[in-house]
Amino acid sequence: WKMANGTASNSNGTNITSTVSANTTAGQSIVSYSGSGTTSDTVGHGLSSLDFLIVKSRDETDSWFVKHKDLASNKNLNLDQTVAETDVTSAYSEGGLSNLSGNTFGFLDGTSDANAVNESSEAHIAYCFKSVQGYSKAGKYTGNGNTDGTFVYTGFRPAMVILKRSSSTSNWYIADNKRNTFNLVSKALFPNDSAAEGDLASNTPIDFLSNGFKLRNSNMTGDTNINLSGSTYIYMAFAEQPFVNSNGVSANAR
């Protein structure tokens, strides 16, 4: 997740000048900006487009807001909440995020000041990711509820996967290759919860494969699901070794 060696002023946004540290090769940037309180304003992020965006007010005790390319245009998720994708007028989406297709992101105003992501004169931080072949991939999948679960193609062997059931209430889930160095990948962290990591070996949640990841059961623990039949999930995955061959395929077996 190395960004640029330093920051730059970005004036691509409308009425908001941001401070950006961007690594365009890796498709990722960190953006600092002061809110304007105006829904129609936008923020420059230093990339050509976005697939996964996380924004947090630095001055208020507001939620972390998440926009993903596979959420509906008027929907957001909250990194600190278990709620399903929600409309901007709901309790967890006042403000909301939009417009991932260009070099700026915008707002879906649930209140007069877009209070969680663009409140006037308040400091905000944004973490921005664009899918890059062989290095990162944002997408969605549909669970099948089986131990022979859904396979998700990424084009590389994952080092870390972040996922969330977007169609219903569920914990966020993080799996990685440093706490589980071989399959099964069973140690889970939950960004929305203060609990210690859970070792979910009995539920055999995920395999990391040479070209993606495969779900191994519907349940992780309690009411948290990663492969519930018919449910929709969004994810962001990062590669163990960000190198691909001439066809864009990682040749590294696990």
PDB file of C-alpha atoms in Angstrom:
ATOM      1  CA  TRP A   1       0.000   0.000   0.000  1.00  0.00           C
ATOM      2  CA  LYS A   2       2.905   2.375  -0.669  1.00  0.00           C
ATOM      3  CA  MET A   3       1.632   5.705  -1.950  1.00  0.00           C
ATOM      4  CA  ALA A   4       3.619   8.571  -3.465  1.00  0.00           C
ATOM      5  CA  ASN A   5       6.687  10.007  -1.759  1.00  0.00           C
ATOM      6  CA  GLY A   6       4.803  13.042  -0.530  1.00  0.00           C
ATOM      7  CA  THR A   7       1.517  14.756  -1.293  1.00  0.00           C
ATOM      8  CA  ALA A   8       0.137  17.043  -3.982  1.00  0.00           C
ATOM      9  CA  SER A   9      -2.674  19.556  -4.158  1.00  0.00           C
ATOM     10  CA  ASN A  10      -5.553  18.320  -6.345  1.00  0.00           C
ATOM     11  CA  SER A  11      -8.063  20.778  -7.831  1.00  0.00           C
ATOM     12  CA  ASN A  12     -10.063  18.317  -9.955  1.00  0.00           C
ATOM     13  CA  GLY A  13     -12.929  18.578  -7.497  1.00  0.00           C
ATOM     14  CA  THR A  14     -15.671  21.181  -7.629  1.00  0.00           C
ATOM     15  CA  ASN A  15     -15.156  23.814  -4.903  1.00  0.00           C
ATOM     16  CA  ILE A  16     -13.009  21.411  -2.853  1.00  0.00           C
ATOM     17  CA  THR A  17      -9.210  21.295  -3.185  1.00  0.00           C
ATOM     18  CA  SER A  18      -7.851  18.046  -1.771  1.00  0.00           C
ATOM     19  CA  THR A  19      -4.400  16.929  -0.658  1.00  0.00           C
ATOM     20  CA  VAL A  20      -3.520  13.620  -2.318  1.00  0.00           C
ATOM     21  CA  SER A  21      -0.840  10.964  -2.065  1.00  0.00           C
ATOM     22  CA  ALA A  22      -1.447   8.663  -5.057  1.00  0.00           C
ATOM     23  CA  ASN A  23       0.218   5.573  -6.494  1.00  0.00           C
ATOM     24  CA  THR A  24      -1.421   5.350  -9.913  1.00  0.00           C
ATOM     25  CA  THR A  25       0.468   2.146 -10.851  1.00  0.00           C
ATOM     26  CA  ALA A  26      -1.038   0.339  -7.852  1.00  0.00           C
ATOM     27  CA  GLY A  27      -4.394   2.115  -8.234  1.00  0.00           C
ATOM     28  CA  GLN A  28      -4.561   3.564  -4.740  1.00  0.00           C
ATOM     29  CA  SER A  29      -4.489   6.932  -3.003  1.00  0.00           C
ATOM     30  CA  ILE A  30      -5.043   8.661   0.332  1.00  0.00           C
ATOM     31  CA  VAL A  31      -6.990  11.912   0.217  1.00  0.00           C
ATOM     32  CA  SER A  32      -7.428  14.648   2.799  1.00  0.00           C
ATOM     33  CA  TYR A  33     -10.036  17.379   2.328  1.00  0.00           C
ATOM     34  CA  SER A  34     -12.122  19.941   4.140  1.00  0.00           C
ATOM     35  CA  GLY A  35     -15.859  19.572   3.618  1.00  0.00           C
ATOM     36  CA  SER A  36     -17.941  22.204   1.837  1.00  0.00           C
ATOM     37  CA  GLY A  37     -21.422  21.188   2.989  1.00  0.00           C
ATOM     38  CA  THR A  38     -22.686  21.280  -0.614  1.00  0.00           C
ATOM     39  CA  THR A  39     -24.042  18.073  -2.162  1.00  0.00           C
ATOM     40  CA  SER A  40     -23.069  18.946  -5.738  1.00  0.00           C
ATOM     41  CA  ASP A  41     -19.382  19.446  -4.893  1.00  0.00           C
ATOM     42  CA  THR A  42     -16.770  16.794  -5.653  1.00  0.00           C
ATOM     43  CA  VAL A  43     -13.318  15.730  -4.439  1.00  0.00           C
ATOM     44  CA  GLY A  44     -10.309  14.858  -6.609  1.00  0.00           C
ATOM     45  CA  HIS A  45      -8.636  11.577  -5.636  1.00  0.00           C
ATOM     46  CA  GLY A  46      -5.656  11.318  -8.004  1.00  0.00           C
ATOM     47  CA  LEU A  47      -6.773   8.175  -9.890  1.00  0.00           C
ATOM     48  CA  SER A  48      -8.658   7.725 -13.165  1.00  0.00           C
ATOM     49  CA  SER A  49     -11.579   5.956 -11.441  1.00  0.00           C
ATOM     50  CA  LEU A  50     -12.460   4.173  -8.200  1.00  0.00           C
ATOM     51  CA  ASP A  51     -13.756   0.721  -7.286  1.00  0.00           C
ATOM     52  CA  PHE A  52     -13.586   0.903  -3.486  1.00  0.00           C
ATOM     53  CA  LEU A  53     -13.730   4.035  -1.344  1.00  0.00           C
ATOM     54  CA  ILE A  54     -13.619   4.510   2.447  1.00  0.00           C
ATOM     55  CA  VAL A  55     -14.256   7.956   3.969  1.00  0.00           C
ATOM     56  CA  LYS A  56     -14.157   9.080   7.615  1.00  0.00           C
ATOM     57  CA  SER A  57     -14.769  12.447   9.245  1.00  0.00           C
ATOM     58  CA  ARG A  58     -11.748  13.369  11.376  1.00  0.00           C
ATOM     59  CA  ASP A  59     -13.663  15.902  13.450  1.00  0.00           C
ATOM     60  CA  GLU A  60     -16.869  14.020  14.288  1.00  0.00           C
ATOM     61  CA  THR A  61     -17.831  10.663  15.807  1.00  0.00           C
ATOM     62  CA  ASP A  62     -19.530   9.620  12.556  1.00  0.00           C
ATOM     63  CA  SER A  63     -19.519   6.246  10.826  1.00  0.00           C
ATOM     64  CA  TRP A  64     -16.919   5.104   8.347  1.00  0.00           C
ATOM     65  CA  PHE A  65     -18.608   5.312   4.925  1.00  0.00           C
ATOM     66  CA  VAL A  66     -17.885   2.810   2.161  1.00  0.00           C
ATOM     67  CA  LYS A  67     -18.735   3.037  -1.526  1.00  0.00           C
ATOM     68  CA  HIS A  68     -18.086   0.014  -3.778  1.00  0.00           C
ATOM     69  CA  LYS A  69     -18.510  -0.231  -7.519  1.00  0.00           C
ATOM     70  CA  ASP A  70     -21.068  -3.040  -7.159  1.00  0.00           C
ATOM     71  CA  LEU A  71     -23.388  -1.213  -4.780  1.00  0.00           C
ATOM     72  CA  ALA A  72     -26.454   0.527  -6.192  1.00  0.00           C
ATOM     73  CA  SER A  73     -25.865   4.173  -7.095  1.00  0.00           C
ATOM     74  CA  ASN A  74     -27.812   5.478  -4.092  1.00  0.00           C
ATOM     75  CA  LYS A  75     -26.451   2.956  -1.576  1.00  0.00           C
ATOM     76  CA  ASN A  76     -23.551   2.914   0.876  1.00  0.00           C
ATOM     77  CA  LEU A  77     -22.110   0.551   3.467  1.00  0.00           C
ATOM     78  CA  ASN A  78     -20.617   1.453   6.832  1.00  0.00           C
ATOM     79  CA  LEU A  79     -17.345  -0.133   7.900  1.00  0.00           C
ATOM     80  CA  ASP A  80     -18.246   0.151  11.578  1.00  0.00           C
ATOM     81  CA  GLN A  81     -21.771  -1.267  11.168  1.00  0.00           C
ATOM     82  CA  THR A  82     -23.280  -4.656  10.272  1.00  0.00           C
ATOM     83  CA  VAL A  83     -26.132  -3.076   8.287  1.00  0.00           C
ATOM     84  CA  ALA A  84     -26.862  -4.019   4.684  1.00  0.00           C
ATOM     85  CA  GLU A  85     -26.323  -1.496   1.906  1.00  0.00           C
ATOM     86  CA  THR A  86     -28.494   1.450   2.855  1.00  0.00           C
ATOM     87  CA  ASP A  87     -30.096   4.427   1.181  1.00  0.00           C
ATOM     88  CA  VAL A  88     -28.629   7.840   1.967  1.00  0.00           C
ATOM     89  CA  THR A  89     -31.691   8.898   3.934  1.00  0.00           C
ATOM     90  CA  SER A  90     -31.276   6.108   6.484  1.00  0.00           C
ATOM     91  CA  ALA A  91     -29.707   6.547   9.913  1.00  0.00           C
ATOM     92  CA  TYR A  92     -26.290   5.216   8.873  1.00  0.00           C
ATOM     93  CA  SER A  93     -26.010   6.986   5.516  1.00  0.00           C
ATOM     94  CA  GLU A  94     -26.517  10.676   6.120  1.00  0.00           C
ATOM     95  CA  GLY A  95     -24.323  12.227   3.483  1.00  0.00           C
ATOM     96  CA  GLY A  96     -23.328   9.169   1.498  1.00  0.00           C
ATOM     97  CA  LEU A  97     -20.857   8.758  -1.360  1.00  0.00           C
ATOM     98  CA  SER A  98     -21.334   8.621  -5.121  1.00  0.00           C
ATOM     99  CA  ASN A  99     -19.567   8.945  -8.486  1.00  0.00           C
ATOM    100  CA  LEU A 100     -16.744   6.406  -8.731  1.00  0.00           C
ATOM    101  CA  SER A 101     -16.404   6.590 -12.523  1.00  0.00           C
ATOM    102  CA  GLY A 102     -14.072   9.588 -12.965  1.00  0.00           C
ATOM    103  CA  ASN A 103     -11.197  11.372 -11.257  1.00  0.00           C
ATOM    104  CA  THR A 104     -13.444  12.694  -8.476  1.00  0.00           C
ATOM    105  CA  PHE A 105     -15.955  11.297  -5.991  1.00  0.00           C
ATOM    106  CA  GLY A 106     -19.124  13.023  -4.888  1.00  0.00           C
ATOM    107  CA  PHE A 107     -21.854  12.968  -2.280  1.00  0.00           C
ATOM    108  CA  LEU A 108     -25.407  11.749  -1.780  1.00  0.00           C
ATOM    109  CA  ASP A 109     -26.826  14.221   0.687  1.00  0.00           C
ATOM    110  CA  GLY A 110     -29.141  12.859   3.357  1.00  0.00           C
ATOM    111  CA  THR A 111     -29.085  16.127   5.307  1.00  0.00           C
ATOM    112  CA  SER A 112     -28.441  19.783   4.562  1.00  0.00           C
ATOM    113  CA  ASP A 113     -24.723  19.530   5.374  1.00  0.00           C
ATOM    114  CA  ALA A 114     -23.915  15.965   4.178  1.00  0.00           C
ATOM    115  CA  ASN A 115     -22.728  15.653   7.730  1.00  0.00           C
ATOM    116  CA  ALA A 116     -20.718  12.423   7.707  1.00  0.00           C
ATOM    117  CA  VAL A 117     -18.652  12.885   4.532  1.00  0.00           C
ATOM    118  CA  ASN A 118     -18.799  16.572   3.572  1.00  0.00           C
ATOM    119  CA  GLU A 119     -19.761  18.698   6.548  1.00  0.00           C
ATOM    120  CA  SER A 120     -18.707  22.289   6.051  1.00  0.00           C
ATOM    121  CA  SER A 121     -15.163  23.113   7.258  1.00  0.00           C
ATOM    122  CA  GLU A 122     -14.637  19.671   8.814  1.00  0.00           C
ATOM    123  CA  ALA A 123     -11.579  17.530   8.051  1.00  0.00           C
ATOM    124  CA  HIS A 124     -12.096  14.196   6.249  1.00  0.00           C
ATOM    125  CA  ILE A 125      -9.800  11.370   5.158  1.00  0.00           C
ATOM    126  CA  ALA A 126     -10.449   9.029   2.203  1.00  0.00           C
ATOM    127  CA  TYR A 127      -8.786   5.747   1.235  1.00  0.00           C
ATOM    128  CA  CYS A 128      -9.231   5.068  -2.478  1.00  0.00           C
ATOM    129  CA  PHE A 129      -8.667   1.900  -4.516  1.00  0.00           C
ATOM    130  CA  LYS A 130      -8.969   1.024  -8.198  1.00  0.00           C
ATOM    131  CA  SER A 131      -8.662  -2.588  -9.402  1.00  0.00           C
ATOM    132  CA  VAL A 132      -5.303  -3.306 -11.067  1.00  0.00           C
ATOM    133  CA  GLN A 133      -4.788  -6.546 -13.000  1.00  0.00           C
ATOM    134  CA  GLY A 134      -2.574  -8.943 -11.061  1.00  0.00           C
ATOM    135  CA  TYR A 135      -2.530  -6.769  -7.925  1.00  0.00           C
ATOM    136  CA  SER A 136      -6.037  -5.912  -6.697  1.00  0.00           C
ATOM    137  CA  LYS A 137      -9.637  -6.703  -7.519  1.00  0.00           C
ATOM    138  CA  ALA A 138     -12.983  -5.342  -6.377  1.00  0.00           C
ATOM    139  CA  GLY A 139     -16.086  -7.346  -7.198  1.00  0.00           C
ATOM    140  CA  LYS A 140     -19.122  -9.202  -5.954  1.00  0.00           C
ATOM    141  CA  TYR A 141     -20.323 -12.793  -5.717  1.00  0.00           C
ATOM    142  CA  THR A 142     -23.460 -14.739  -4.826  1.00  0.00           C
ATOM    143  CA  GLY A 143     -23.266 -17.321  -2.055  1.00  0.00           C
ATOM    144  CA  ASN A 144     -24.393 -20.932  -2.590  1.00  0.00           C
ATOM    145  CA  GLY A 145     -24.585 -22.149   1.023  1.00  0.00           C
ATOM    146  CA  ASN A 146     -22.349 -25.194   0.447  1.00  0.00           C
ATOM    147  CA  THR A 147     -19.017 -26.379   1.832  1.00  0.00           C
ATOM    148  CA  ASP A 148     -18.113 -26.653  -1.879  1.00  0.00           C
ATOM    149  CA  GLY A 149     -18.722 -22.934  -1.972  1.00  0.00           C
ATOM    150  CA  THR A 150     -18.662 -20.170  -4.514  1.00  0.00           C
ATOM    151  CA  PHE A 151     -15.342 -19.635  -6.316  1.00  0.00           C
ATOM    152  CA  VAL A 152     -14.361 -15.999  -6.843  1.00  0.00           C
ATOM    153  CA  TYR A 153     -11.876 -15.294  -9.653  1.00  0.00           C
ATOM    154  CA  THR A 154      -9.380 -12.515  -8.969  1.00  0.00           C
ATOM    155  CA  GLY A 155      -6.571 -13.385 -11.403  1.00  0.00           C
ATOM    156  CA  PHE A 156      -4.026 -13.722  -8.580  1.00  0.00           C
ATOM    157  CA  ARG A 157      -3.411 -15.537  -5.298  1.00  0.00           C
ATOM    158  CA  PRO A 158      -4.799 -13.296  -2.568  1.00  0.00           C
ATOM    159  CA  ALA A 159      -2.791 -12.008   0.372  1.00  0.00           C
ATOM    160  CA  MET A 160      -5.842 -10.356   1.920  1.00  0.00           C
ATOM    161  CA  VAL A 161      -9.575 -10.363   1.262  1.00  0.00           C
ATOM    162  CA  ILE A 162     -12.077  -7.905   2.734  1.00  0.00           C
ATOM    163  CA  LEU A 163     -15.722  -8.837   2.231  1.00  0.00           C
ATOM    164  CA  LYS A 164     -19.229  -7.954   3.383  1.00  0.00           C
ATOM    165  CA  ARG A 165     -22.700  -9.320   2.720  1.00  0.00           C
ATOM    166  CA  SER A 166     -24.290  -6.277   1.090  1.00  0.00           C
ATOM    167  CA  SER A 167     -27.798  -7.682   0.679  1.00  0.00           C
ATOM    168  CA  SER A 168     -28.443  -8.154   4.415  1.00  0.00           C
ATOM    169  CA  THR A 169     -27.055  -7.611   7.907  1.00  0.00           C
ATOM    170  CA  SER A 170     -23.672  -9.237   8.490  1.00  0.00           C
ATOM    171  CA  ASN A 171     -20.222  -8.572   9.933  1.00  0.00           C
ATOM    172  CA  TRP A 172     -17.424  -7.341   7.738  1.00  0.00           C
ATOM    173  CA  TYR A 173     -14.727 -10.000   7.372  1.00  0.00           C
ATOM    174  CA  ILE A 174     -10.956  -9.827   6.781  1.00  0.00           C
ATOM    175  CA  ALA A 175      -8.831 -12.875   5.926  1.00  0.00           C
ATOM    176  CA  ASP A 176      -5.103 -12.800   5.171  1.00  0.00           C
ATOM    177  CA  ASN A 177      -2.083 -14.994   4.473  1.00  0.00           C
ATOM    178  CA  LYS A 178       0.027 -13.894   7.458  1.00  0.00           C
ATOM    179  CA  ARG A 179      -2.191 -15.246  10.228  1.00  0.00           C
ATOM    180  CA  ASN A 180      -2.996 -18.365   8.143  1.00  0.00           C
ATOM    181  CA  THR A 181       0.040 -19.251   6.046  1.00  0.00           C
ATOM    182  CA  PHE A 182      -1.694 -22.181   4.330  1.00  0.00           C
ATOM    183  CA  ASN A 183      -5.272 -23.303   3.643  1.00  0.00           C
ATOM    184  CA  LEU A 184      -7.730 -23.305   5.270  1.00  0.00           C
ATOM    185  CA  VAL A 185      -7.803 -19.553   5.926  1.00  0.00           C
ATOM    186  CA  SER A 186      -9.798 -19.538   9.142  1.00  0.00           C
ATOM    187  CA  LYS A 187      -8.667 -16.573  11.257  1.00  0.00           C
ATOM    188  CA  ALA A 188     -11.174 -13.743  10.882  1.00  0.00           C
ATOM    189  CA  LEU A 189     -11.097 -10.100  11.907  1.00  0.00           C
ATOM    190  CA  PHE A 190     -14.274  -8.021  11.964  1.00  0.00           C
ATOM    191  CA  PRO A 191     -13.807  -4.283  11.279  1.00  0.00           C
ATOM    192  CA  ASN A 192     -17.214  -3.463  12.747  1.00  0.00           C
ATOM    193  CA  ASP A 193     -16.505  -5.264  16.039  1.00  0.00           C
ATOM    194  CA  SER A 194     -13.967  -4.837  18.841  1.00  0.00           C
ATOM    195  CA  ALA A 195     -13.686  -8.610  19.375  1.00  0.00           C
ATOM    196  CA  ALA A 196     -10.388 -10.452  19.098  1.00  0.00           C
ATOM    197  CA  GLU A 197      -9.790 -12.485  15.971  1.00  0.00           C
ATOM    198  CA  GLY A 198     -11.895 -15.597  15.622  1.00  0.00           C
ATOM    199  CA  ASP A 199     -10.371 -18.936  14.646  1.00  0.00           C
ATOM    200  CA  LEU A 200     -13.079 -20.471  12.508  1.00  0.00           C
ATOM    201  CA  ALA A 201     -11.346 -23.693  11.462  1.00  0.00           C
ATOM    202  CA  SER A 202     -14.412 -25.798  12.249  1.00  0.00           C
ATOM    203  CA  ASN A 203     -16.384 -23.734   9.733  1.00  0.00           C
ATOM    204  CA  THR A 204     -13.643 -23.941   7.043  1.00  0.00           C
ATOM    205  CA  PRO A 205     -14.425 -20.488   5.683  1.00  0.00           C
ATOM    206  CA  ILE A 206     -12.034 -19.765   2.767  1.00  0.00           C
ATOM    207  CA  ASP A 207      -9.320 -21.268   0.581  1.00  0.00           C
ATOM    208  CA  PHE A 208      -6.789 -18.921  -1.054  1.00  0.00           C
ATOM    209  CA  LEU A 209      -6.094 -20.319  -4.540  1.00  0.00           C
ATOM    210  CA  SER A 210      -3.635 -19.410  -7.299  1.00  0.00           C
ATOM    211  CA  ASN A 211      -6.240 -17.352  -9.150  1.00  0.00           C
ATOM    212  CA  GLY A 212      -8.819 -16.368  -6.536  1.00  0.00           C
ATOM    213  CA  PHE A 213     -10.551 -17.570  -3.399  1.00  0.00           C
ATOM    214  CA  LYS A 214     -13.195 -20.182  -2.637  1.00  0.00           C
ATOM    215  CA  LEU A 215     -15.789 -20.120   0.138  1.00  0.00           C
ATOM    216  CA  ARG A 216     -16.121 -23.349   2.116  1.00  0.00           C
ATOM    217  CA  ASN A 217     -19.255 -22.927   4.221  1.00  0.00           C
ATOM    218  CA  SER A 218     -22.220 -20.626   4.754  1.00  0.00           C
ATOM    219  CA  ASN A 219     -21.405 -19.742   8.350  1.00  0.00           C
ATOM    220  CA  MET A 220     -18.349 -18.213   9.965  1.00  0.00           C
ATOM    221  CA  THR A 221     -19.607 -17.765  13.479  1.00  0.00           C
ATOM    222  CA  GLY A 222     -22.915 -16.847  15.045  1.00  0.00           C
ATOM    223  CA  ASP A 223     -25.031 -14.794  12.672  1.00  0.00           C
ATOM    224  CA  THR A 224     -22.135 -13.841  10.404  1.00  0.00           C
ATOM    225  CA  ASN A 225     -22.188 -15.361   6.938  1.00  0.00           C
ATOM    226  CA  ILE A 226     -19.784 -15.375   4.007  1.00  0.00           C
ATOM    227  CA  ASN A 227     -21.546 -17.816   1.672  1.00  0.00           C
ATOM    228  CA  LEU A 228     -25.251 -17.790   2.484  1.00  0.00           C
ATOM    229  CA  SER A 229     -27.264 -19.169  -0.420  1.00  0.00           C
ATOM    230  CA  GLY A 230     -28.621 -16.400  -2.638  1.00  0.00           C
ATOM    231  CA  SER A 231     -26.968 -13.572  -0.698  1.00  0.00           C
ATOM    232  CA  THR A 232     -24.872 -10.924  -2.467  1.00  0.00           C
ATOM    233  CA  TYR A 233     -21.389 -10.058  -1.187  1.00  0.00           C
ATOM    234  CA  ILE A 234     -18.947  -7.329  -2.159  1.00  0.00           C
ATOM    235  CA  TYR A 235     -15.191  -7.785  -1.746  1.00  0.00           C
ATOM    236  CA  MET A 236     -11.795  -6.159  -2.201  1.00  0.00           C
ATOM    237  CA  ALA A 237      -8.788  -8.466  -2.626  1.00  0.00           C
ATOM    238  CA  PHE A 238      -5.039  -7.809  -2.814  1.00  0.00           C
ATOM    239  CA  ALA A 239      -2.372 -10.090  -4.306  1.00  0.00           C
ATOM    240  CA  GLU A 240       0.323 -12.042  -2.497  1.00  0.00           C
ATOM    241  CA  GLN A 241       2.775 -11.419  -5.338  1.00  0.00           C
ATOM    242  CA  PRO A 242       1.623  -8.656  -7.711  1.00  0.00           C
ATOM    243  CA  PHE A 243       3.094 -10.166 -10.845  1.00  0.00           C
ATOM    244  CA  VAL A 244       1.256 -11.624 -13.826  1.00  0.00           C
ATOM    245  CA  ASN A 245       2.231 -13.264 -17.101  1.00  0.00           C
ATOM    246  CA  SER A 246       1.536 -11.914 -20.609  1.00  0.00           C
ATOM    247  CA  ASN A 247      -2.084 -13.070 -20.300  1.00  0.00           C
ATOM    248  CA  GLY A 248      -2.583 -11.236 -17.024  1.00  0.00           C
ATOM    249  CA  VAL A 249      -2.681 -14.463 -14.972  1.00  0.00           C
ATOM    250  CA  SER A 250      -0.663 -15.158 -11.839  1.00  0.00           C
ATOM    251  CA  ALA A 251       1.310 -18.413 -12.147  1.00  0.00           C
ATOM    252  CA  ASN A 252       1.880 -18.845  -8.416  1.00  0.00           C
ATOM    253  CA  ALA A 253       0.239 -21.940  -6.899  1.00  0.00           C
ATOM    254  CA  ARG A 254      -0.398 -21.951  -3.176  1.00  0.00           C
TER     255      ARG A 254
END
